[in-house]
Short mmCIF file of C-alpha atoms and ligand atoms in Angstrom, two decimals:
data_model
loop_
_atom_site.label_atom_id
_atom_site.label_comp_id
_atom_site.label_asym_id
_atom_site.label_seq_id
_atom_site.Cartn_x
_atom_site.Cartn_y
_atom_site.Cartn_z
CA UNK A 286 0.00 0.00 0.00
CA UNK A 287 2.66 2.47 0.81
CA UNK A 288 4.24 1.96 -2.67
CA UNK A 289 0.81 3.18 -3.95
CA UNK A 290 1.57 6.47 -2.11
CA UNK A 291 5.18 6.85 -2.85
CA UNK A 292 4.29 6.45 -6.43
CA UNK A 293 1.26 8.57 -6.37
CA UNK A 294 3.61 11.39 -4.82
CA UNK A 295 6.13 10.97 -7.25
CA UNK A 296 3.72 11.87 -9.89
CA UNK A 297 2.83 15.14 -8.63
CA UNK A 298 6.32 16.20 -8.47
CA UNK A 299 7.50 14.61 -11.78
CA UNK A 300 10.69 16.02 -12.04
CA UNK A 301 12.52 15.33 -9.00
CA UNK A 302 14.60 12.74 -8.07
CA UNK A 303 14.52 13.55 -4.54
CA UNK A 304 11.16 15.41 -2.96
CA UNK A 305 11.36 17.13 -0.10
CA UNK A 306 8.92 18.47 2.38
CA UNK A 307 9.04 21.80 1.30
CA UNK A 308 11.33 23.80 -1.17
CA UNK A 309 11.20 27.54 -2.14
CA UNK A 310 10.94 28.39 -5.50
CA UNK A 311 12.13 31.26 -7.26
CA UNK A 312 10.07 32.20 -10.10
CA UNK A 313 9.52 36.06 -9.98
CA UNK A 314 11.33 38.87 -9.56
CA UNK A 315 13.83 37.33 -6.91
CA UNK A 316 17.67 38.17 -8.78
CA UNK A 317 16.06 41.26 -10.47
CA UNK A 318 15.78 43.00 -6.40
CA UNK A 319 18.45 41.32 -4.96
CA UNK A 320 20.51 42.70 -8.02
CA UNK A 321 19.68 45.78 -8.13
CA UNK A 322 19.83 45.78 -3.97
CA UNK A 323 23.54 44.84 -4.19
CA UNK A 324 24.25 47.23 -7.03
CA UNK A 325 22.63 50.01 -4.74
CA UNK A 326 25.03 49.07 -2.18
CA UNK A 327 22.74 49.39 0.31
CA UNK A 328 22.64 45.51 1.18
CA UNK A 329 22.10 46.16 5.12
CA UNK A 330 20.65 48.55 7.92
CA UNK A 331 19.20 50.83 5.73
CA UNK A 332 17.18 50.48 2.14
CA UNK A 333 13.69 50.72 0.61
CA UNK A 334 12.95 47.03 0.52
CA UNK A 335 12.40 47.05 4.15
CA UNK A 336 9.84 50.15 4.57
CA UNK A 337 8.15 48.74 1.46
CA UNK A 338 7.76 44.76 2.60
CA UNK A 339 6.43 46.35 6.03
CA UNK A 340 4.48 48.64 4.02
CA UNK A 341 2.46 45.62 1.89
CA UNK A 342 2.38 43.11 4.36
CA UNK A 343 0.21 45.23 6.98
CA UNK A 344 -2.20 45.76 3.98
CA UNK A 345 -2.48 42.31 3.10
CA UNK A 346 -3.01 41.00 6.65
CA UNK A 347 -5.04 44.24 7.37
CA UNK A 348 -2.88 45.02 9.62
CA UNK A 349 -1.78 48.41 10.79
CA UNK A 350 1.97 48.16 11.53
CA UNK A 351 3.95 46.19 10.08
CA UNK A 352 7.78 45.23 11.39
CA UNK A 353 10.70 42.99 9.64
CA UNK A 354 12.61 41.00 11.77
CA UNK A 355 15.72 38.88 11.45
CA UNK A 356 13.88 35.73 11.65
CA UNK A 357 10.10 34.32 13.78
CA UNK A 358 11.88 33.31 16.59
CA UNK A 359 12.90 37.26 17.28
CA UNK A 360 9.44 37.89 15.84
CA UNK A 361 7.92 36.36 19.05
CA UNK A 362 10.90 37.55 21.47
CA UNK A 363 9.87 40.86 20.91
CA UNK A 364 6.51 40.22 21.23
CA UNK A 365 6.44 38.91 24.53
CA UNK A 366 8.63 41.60 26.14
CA UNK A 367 5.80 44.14 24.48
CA UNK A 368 3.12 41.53 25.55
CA UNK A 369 4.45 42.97 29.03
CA UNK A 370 6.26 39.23 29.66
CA UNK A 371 9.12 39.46 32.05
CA UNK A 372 11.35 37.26 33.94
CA UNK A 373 9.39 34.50 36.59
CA UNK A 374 6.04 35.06 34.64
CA UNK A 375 4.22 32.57 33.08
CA UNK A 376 3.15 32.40 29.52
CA UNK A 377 0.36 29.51 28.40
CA UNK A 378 1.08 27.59 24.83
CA UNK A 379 0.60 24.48 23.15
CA UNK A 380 3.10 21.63 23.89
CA UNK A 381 2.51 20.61 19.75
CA UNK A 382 4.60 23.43 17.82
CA UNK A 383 8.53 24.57 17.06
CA UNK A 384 11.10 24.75 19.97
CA UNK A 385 10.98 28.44 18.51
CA UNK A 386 7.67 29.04 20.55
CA UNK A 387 8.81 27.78 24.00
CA UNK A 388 12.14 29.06 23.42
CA UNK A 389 10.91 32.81 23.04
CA UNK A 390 9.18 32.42 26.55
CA UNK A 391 12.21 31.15 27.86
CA UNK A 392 14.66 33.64 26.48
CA UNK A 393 12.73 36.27 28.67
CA UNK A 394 13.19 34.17 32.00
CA UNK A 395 9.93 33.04 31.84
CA UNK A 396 8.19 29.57 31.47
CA UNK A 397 5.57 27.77 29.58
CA UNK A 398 2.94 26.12 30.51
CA UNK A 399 1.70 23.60 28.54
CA UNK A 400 -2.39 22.93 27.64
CA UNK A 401 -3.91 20.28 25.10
CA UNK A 402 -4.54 21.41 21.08
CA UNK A 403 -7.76 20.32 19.46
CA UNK A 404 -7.73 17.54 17.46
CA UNK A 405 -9.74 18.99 14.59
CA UNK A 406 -7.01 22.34 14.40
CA UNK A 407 -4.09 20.79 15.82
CA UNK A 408 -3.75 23.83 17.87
CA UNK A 409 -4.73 25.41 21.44
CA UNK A 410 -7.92 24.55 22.42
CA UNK A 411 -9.78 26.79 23.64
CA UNK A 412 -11.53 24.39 26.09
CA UNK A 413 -8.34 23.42 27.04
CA UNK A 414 -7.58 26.91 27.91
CA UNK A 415 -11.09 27.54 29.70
CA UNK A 416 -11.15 24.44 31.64
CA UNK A 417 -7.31 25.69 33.08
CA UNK A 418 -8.12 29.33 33.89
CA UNK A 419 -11.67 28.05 35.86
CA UNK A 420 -10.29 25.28 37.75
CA UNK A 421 -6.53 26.46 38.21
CA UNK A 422 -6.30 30.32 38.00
CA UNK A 423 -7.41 33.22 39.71
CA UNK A 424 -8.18 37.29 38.99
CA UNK A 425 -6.19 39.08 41.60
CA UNK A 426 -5.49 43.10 41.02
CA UNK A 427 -6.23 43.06 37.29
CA UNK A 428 -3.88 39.55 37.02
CA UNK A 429 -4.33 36.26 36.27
CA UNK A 430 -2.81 34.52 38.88
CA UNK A 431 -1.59 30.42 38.46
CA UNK A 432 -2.89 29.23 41.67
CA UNK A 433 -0.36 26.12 41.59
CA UNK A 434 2.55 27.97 41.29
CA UNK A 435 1.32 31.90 42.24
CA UNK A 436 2.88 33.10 39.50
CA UNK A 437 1.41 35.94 36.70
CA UNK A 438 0.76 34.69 33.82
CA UNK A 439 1.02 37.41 31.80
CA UNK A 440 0.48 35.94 28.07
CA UNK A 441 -0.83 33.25 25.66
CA UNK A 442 0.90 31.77 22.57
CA UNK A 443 -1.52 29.98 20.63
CA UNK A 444 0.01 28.09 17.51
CA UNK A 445 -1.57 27.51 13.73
CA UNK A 446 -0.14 24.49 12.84
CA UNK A 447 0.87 23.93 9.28
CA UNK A 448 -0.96 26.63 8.50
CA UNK A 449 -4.51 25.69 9.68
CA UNK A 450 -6.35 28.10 11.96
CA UNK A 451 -6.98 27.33 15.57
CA UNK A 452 -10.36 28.19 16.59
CA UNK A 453 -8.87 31.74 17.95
CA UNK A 454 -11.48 34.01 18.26
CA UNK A 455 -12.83 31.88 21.45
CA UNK A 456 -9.12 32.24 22.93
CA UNK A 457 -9.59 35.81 22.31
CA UNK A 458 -12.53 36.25 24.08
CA UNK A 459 -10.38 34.09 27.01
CA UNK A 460 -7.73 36.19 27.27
CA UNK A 461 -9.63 39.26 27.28
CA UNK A 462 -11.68 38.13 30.30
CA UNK A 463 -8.49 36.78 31.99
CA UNK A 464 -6.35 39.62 31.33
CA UNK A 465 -3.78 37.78 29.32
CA UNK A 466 -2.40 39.53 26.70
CA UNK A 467 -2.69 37.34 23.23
CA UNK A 468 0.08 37.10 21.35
CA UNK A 469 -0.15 34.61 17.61
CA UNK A 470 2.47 32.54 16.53
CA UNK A 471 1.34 32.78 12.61
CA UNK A 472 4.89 31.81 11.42
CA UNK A 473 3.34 29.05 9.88
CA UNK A 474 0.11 30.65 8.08
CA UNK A 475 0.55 33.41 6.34
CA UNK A 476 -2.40 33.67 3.69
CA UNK A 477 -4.85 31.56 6.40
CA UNK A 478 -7.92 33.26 7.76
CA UNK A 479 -10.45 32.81 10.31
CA UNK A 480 -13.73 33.50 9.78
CA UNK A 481 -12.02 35.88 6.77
CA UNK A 482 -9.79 37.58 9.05
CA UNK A 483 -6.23 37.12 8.46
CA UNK A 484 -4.05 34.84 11.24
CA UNK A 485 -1.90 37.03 13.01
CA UNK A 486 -4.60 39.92 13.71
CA UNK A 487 -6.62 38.59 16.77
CA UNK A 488 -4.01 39.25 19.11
CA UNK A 489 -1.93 42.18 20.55
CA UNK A 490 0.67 41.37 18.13
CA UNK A 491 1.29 38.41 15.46
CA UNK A 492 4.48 36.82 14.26
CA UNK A 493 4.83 35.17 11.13
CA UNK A 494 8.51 33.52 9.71
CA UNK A 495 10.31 33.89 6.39
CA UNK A 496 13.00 30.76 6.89
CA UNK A 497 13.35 28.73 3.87
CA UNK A 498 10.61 25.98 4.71
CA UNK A 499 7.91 28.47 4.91
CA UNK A 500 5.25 29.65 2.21
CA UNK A 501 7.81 32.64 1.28
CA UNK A 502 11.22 32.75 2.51
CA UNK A 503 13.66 35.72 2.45
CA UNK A 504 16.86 33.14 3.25
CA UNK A 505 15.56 34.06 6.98
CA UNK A 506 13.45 36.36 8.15
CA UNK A 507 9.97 37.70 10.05
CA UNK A 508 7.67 40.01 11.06
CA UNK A 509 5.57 41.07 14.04
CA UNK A 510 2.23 42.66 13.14
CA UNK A 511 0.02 44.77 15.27
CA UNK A 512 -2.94 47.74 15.69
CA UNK A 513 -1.04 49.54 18.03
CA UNK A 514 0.76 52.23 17.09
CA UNK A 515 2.67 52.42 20.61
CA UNK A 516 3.55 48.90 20.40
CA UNK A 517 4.77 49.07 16.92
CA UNK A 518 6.91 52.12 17.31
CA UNK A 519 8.53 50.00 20.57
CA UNK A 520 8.73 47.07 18.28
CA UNK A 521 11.33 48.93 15.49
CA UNK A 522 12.87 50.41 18.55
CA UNK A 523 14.29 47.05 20.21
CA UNK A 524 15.02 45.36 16.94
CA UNK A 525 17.43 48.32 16.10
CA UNK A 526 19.81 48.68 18.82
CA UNK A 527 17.17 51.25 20.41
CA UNK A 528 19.03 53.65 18.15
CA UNK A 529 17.88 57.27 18.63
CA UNK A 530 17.07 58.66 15.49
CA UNK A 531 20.08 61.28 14.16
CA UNK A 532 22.74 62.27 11.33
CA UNK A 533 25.85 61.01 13.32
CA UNK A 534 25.40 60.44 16.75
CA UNK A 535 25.41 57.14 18.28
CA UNK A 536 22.87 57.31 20.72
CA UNK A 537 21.07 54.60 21.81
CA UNK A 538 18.45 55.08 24.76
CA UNK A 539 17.97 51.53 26.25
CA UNK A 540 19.43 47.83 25.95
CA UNK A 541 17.93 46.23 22.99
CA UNK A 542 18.42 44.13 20.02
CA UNK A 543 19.99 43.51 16.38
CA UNK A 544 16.83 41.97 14.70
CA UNK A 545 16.07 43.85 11.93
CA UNK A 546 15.63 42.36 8.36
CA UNK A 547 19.03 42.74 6.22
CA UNK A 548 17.90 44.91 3.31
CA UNK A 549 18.85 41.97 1.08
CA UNK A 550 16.88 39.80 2.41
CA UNK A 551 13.92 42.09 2.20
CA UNK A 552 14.47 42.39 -1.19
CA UNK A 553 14.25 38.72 -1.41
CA UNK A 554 10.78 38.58 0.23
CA UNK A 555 9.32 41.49 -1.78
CA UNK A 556 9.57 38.99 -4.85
CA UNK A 557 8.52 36.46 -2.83
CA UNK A 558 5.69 38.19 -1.61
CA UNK A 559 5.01 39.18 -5.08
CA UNK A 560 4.05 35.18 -5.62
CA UNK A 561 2.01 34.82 -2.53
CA UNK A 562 -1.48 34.19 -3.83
CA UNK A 563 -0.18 32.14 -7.34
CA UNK A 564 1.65 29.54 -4.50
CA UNK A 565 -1.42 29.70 -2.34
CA UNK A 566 -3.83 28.75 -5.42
CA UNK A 567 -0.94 26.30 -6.05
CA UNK A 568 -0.66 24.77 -2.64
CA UNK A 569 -4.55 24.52 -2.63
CA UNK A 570 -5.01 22.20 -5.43
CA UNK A 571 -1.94 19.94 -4.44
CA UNK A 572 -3.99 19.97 -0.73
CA UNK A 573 -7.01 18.95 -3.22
CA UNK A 574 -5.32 16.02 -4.63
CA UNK A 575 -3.81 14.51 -1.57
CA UNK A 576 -7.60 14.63 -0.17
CA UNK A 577 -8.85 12.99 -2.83
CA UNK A 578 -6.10 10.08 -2.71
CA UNK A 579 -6.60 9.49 0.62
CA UNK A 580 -9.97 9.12 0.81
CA UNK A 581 -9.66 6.08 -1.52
CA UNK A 582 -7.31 4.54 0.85
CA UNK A 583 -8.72 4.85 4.40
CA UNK A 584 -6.36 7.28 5.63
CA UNK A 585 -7.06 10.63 7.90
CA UNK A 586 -6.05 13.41 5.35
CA UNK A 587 -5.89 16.74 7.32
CA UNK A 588 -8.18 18.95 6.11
CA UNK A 589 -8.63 22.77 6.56
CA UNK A 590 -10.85 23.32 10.17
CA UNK A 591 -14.33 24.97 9.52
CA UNK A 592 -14.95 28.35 9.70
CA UNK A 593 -11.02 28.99 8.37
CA UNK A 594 -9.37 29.09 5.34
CA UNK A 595 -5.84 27.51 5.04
CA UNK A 596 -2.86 28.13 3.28
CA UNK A 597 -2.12 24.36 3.52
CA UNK A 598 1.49 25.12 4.16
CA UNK A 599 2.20 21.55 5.18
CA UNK A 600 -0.04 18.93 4.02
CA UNK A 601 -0.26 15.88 7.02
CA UNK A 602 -2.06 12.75 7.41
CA UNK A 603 -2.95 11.06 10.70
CA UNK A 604 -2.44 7.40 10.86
CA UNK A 605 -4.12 4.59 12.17
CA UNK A 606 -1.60 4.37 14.86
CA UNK A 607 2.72 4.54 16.04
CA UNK A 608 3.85 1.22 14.28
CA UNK A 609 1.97 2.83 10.66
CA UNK A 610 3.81 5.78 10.94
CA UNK A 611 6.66 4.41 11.02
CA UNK A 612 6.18 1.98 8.47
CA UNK A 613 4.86 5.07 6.69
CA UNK A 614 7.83 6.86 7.02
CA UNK A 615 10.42 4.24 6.41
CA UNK A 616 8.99 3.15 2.72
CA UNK A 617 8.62 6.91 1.64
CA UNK A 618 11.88 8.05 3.11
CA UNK A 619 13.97 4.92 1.62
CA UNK A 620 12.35 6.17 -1.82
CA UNK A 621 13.36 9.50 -1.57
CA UNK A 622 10.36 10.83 -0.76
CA UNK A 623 10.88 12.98 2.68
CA UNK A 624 8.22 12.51 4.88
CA UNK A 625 8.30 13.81 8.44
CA UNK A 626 6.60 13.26 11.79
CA UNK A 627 5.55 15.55 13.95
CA UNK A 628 7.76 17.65 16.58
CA UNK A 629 8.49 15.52 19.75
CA UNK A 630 6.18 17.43 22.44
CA UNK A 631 8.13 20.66 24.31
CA UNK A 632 7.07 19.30 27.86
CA UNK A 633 8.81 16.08 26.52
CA UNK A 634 12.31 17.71 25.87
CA UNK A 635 14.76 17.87 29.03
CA UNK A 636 15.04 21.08 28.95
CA UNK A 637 11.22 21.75 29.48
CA UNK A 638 10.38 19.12 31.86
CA UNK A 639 9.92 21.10 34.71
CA UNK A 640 7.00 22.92 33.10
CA UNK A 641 3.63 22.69 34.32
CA UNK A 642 1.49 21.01 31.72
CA UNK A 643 -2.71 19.80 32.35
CA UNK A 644 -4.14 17.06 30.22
CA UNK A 645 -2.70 16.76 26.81
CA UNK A 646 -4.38 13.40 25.50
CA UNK A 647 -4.72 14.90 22.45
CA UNK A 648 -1.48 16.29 21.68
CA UNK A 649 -0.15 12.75 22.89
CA UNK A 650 -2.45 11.01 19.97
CA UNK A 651 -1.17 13.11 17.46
CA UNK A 652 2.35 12.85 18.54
CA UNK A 653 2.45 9.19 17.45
CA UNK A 654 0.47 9.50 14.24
CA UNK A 655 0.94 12.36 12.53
CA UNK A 656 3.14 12.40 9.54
CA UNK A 657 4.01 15.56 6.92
CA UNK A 658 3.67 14.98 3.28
CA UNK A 659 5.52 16.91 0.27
CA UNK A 660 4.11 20.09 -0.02
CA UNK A 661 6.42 22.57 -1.85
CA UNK A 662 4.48 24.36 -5.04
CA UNK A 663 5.17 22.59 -8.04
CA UNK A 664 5.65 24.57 -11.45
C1 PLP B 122 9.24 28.58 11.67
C2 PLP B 122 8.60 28.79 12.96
C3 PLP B 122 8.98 29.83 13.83
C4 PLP B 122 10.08 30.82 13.57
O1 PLP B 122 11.22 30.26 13.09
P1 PLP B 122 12.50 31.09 12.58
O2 PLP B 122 13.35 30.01 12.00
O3 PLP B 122 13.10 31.75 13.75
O4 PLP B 122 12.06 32.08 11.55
C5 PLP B 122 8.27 29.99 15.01
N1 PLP B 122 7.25 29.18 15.33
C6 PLP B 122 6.86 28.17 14.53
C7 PLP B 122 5.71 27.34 14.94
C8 PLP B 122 7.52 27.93 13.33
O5 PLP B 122 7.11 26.93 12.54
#
């Protein structure tokens, strides 16, 4: 049976001897700007390709500030810290994403606490989160207080895994009566909406990734998105050295960061960006022929949650059970055909095991059965 599917994926991409899980392609306008960025000279710190990716990719989220970072993971650092996170608070996200997530919390001195992702979404549930703030947490002076540990928990990092929208308007509406600040980790779903608003702009801020396995990559890169014009302003500020603005001196006004976007790579993603909705039609009818193969062999194809739109970054099917998947994976791997499972679950890795974490049944079952498929746009 699995000879069927390494055949079948063959066929959609026919011209590769080796398929991987998901390869950029560079069909647009990608050496024409990073030519004419290196003949400018201005390669680094300072260009147009920066003001004008931030420029189109609040209007295409509907966003109203828009700021390039060096990659997601700095995305999100900065996010927290404006999210009001600081050291020995306690931010709540799903054990079922990238080390990126819990690392961000972490950087700030802060830790994770793990709750259980829906099995429909694959991320945070909501009921997770609602069940944990009723039967564990507390409102004390305007803060949500952990009543396990007594710490603040002063944010939540809900996930859209592989591109698929979690059902985030109810975690909004959690949040808001908790007084946790909601912060998105969209790295994975840019072009994805819910209920036709665009990942990213439920929460205080939004961080999506530009690393070469995403839907558009810039080499690496991201961007945090956000209403708030305070915020935003901060947001620049940090990721440039907290540089006050003059002609020559160097005078910089707090500790802060070196995360802004290399004008090169921005030039990079404004091609990129330029093929946004031709991949996304692209991605959608690959995600339309993987449904339709699976069907007609009695396996789980992931399919885009209701109310949401997808991007389908990375197709996944969920298998019967541990001992499939890895029969799965071994007969498509040894054909060249690279199939992945899921990430190992954060409150699993040493370094998180001291986390608090509530009932994550669900993450567990799709820890052992979920496998990624091929899903780069084919030409
Ligand atoms: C890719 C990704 C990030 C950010 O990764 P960078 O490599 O730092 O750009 C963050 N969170 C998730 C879930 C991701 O998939």
């Amino acid at each position: 049976m699995y000879n069927d599917i390494v055949s079948f994926i063959q066929n959609l991409y026919p011209h590769k001897s080796t398929i991987s899980l998901h390869e950029p392609l560079f069909i647009g306008n990608e050496k024409i700007y990073v030519n004419e960025c290196i003949d400018s000279s201005f390669v680094s710190s300072v260009g147009h390709y920066v003001d004008r990716f931030e420029k189109e990719f609040a209007e295409y989220t509907g966003s109203r500030y828009a700021i390039a970072t060096v990659n997601g993971t700095a995305a999100l650092h900065i996010s927290l810290i404006l999210a009001g996170v600081a050291r020995d608070d306690e931010v709540i996200t799903q054990p079922l994403t990238f080390i990126a997530t819990a690392n961000a919390i972490s950087y700030i001195g802060a830790k994770p606490i793990f709750l259980d992702v829906d099995l429909e979404t694959m991320g945070l549930s909501p009921d997770a989160l609602k069940h944990f703030l009723e039967q564990k947490c507390v409102i004390t002076e305007g803060r949500c207080i952990n009543r396990t540990t007594l710490k603040t928990i002063k944010a939540c990092v809900p996930m859209h895994t592989f591109g698929h929208p979690c059902r985030i308007d109810e975690i909004k509406e959690l949040c808001d009566k908790w007084h946790i600040a909601l912060v998105e980790d969209a790295a994975e779903s840019l072009g994805s909406t819910y209920k036709n608003k665009h990942t990213g702009t439920f929460g205080k801020l939004g961080t999506f990734s530009f690393n070469g396995n995403k839907i558009i990559t810039s080499g690496g890169g991201g961007v945090i998105i956000t209403d708030d014009e305070t915020l935003a302003l901060r947001a620049k500020h940090l990721t440039t050295t907290a540089k006050v603005p003059h002609k020559w001196e160097y005078i910089h006004d707090e500790i802060a960061y070196n995360y802004r976007l290399p004008n090169l790579n921005a030039a990079l993603l404004c091609a990129q960006f330029e093929q946004l909705e031709v991949f996304l039609k692209n991605k959608r009818e690959l995600s339309g022929e993987y449904q339709e193969f699976f069907a007609s062999h009695d396996i789980a194809f992931v399919e885009e949650p209701k109310n949401s739109q997808s991007n389908y970054w990375l197709n996944a099917v969920i298998l019967k059970d541990k001992n499939q998947r890895d029969e799965f994976l071994q007969c498509t791997n040894d054909n060249s055909v690279m199939t992945r499972p899921v990430w190992a679950l954060m409150n699993k890795l040493e370094l998180f095991k001291d986390c608090q974490c509530e009932d994550l049944t669900n993450a567990l079952w799709l820890e052992e059965r979920v496998v990624n498929l091929p899903s780069g746009v084919r030409l």
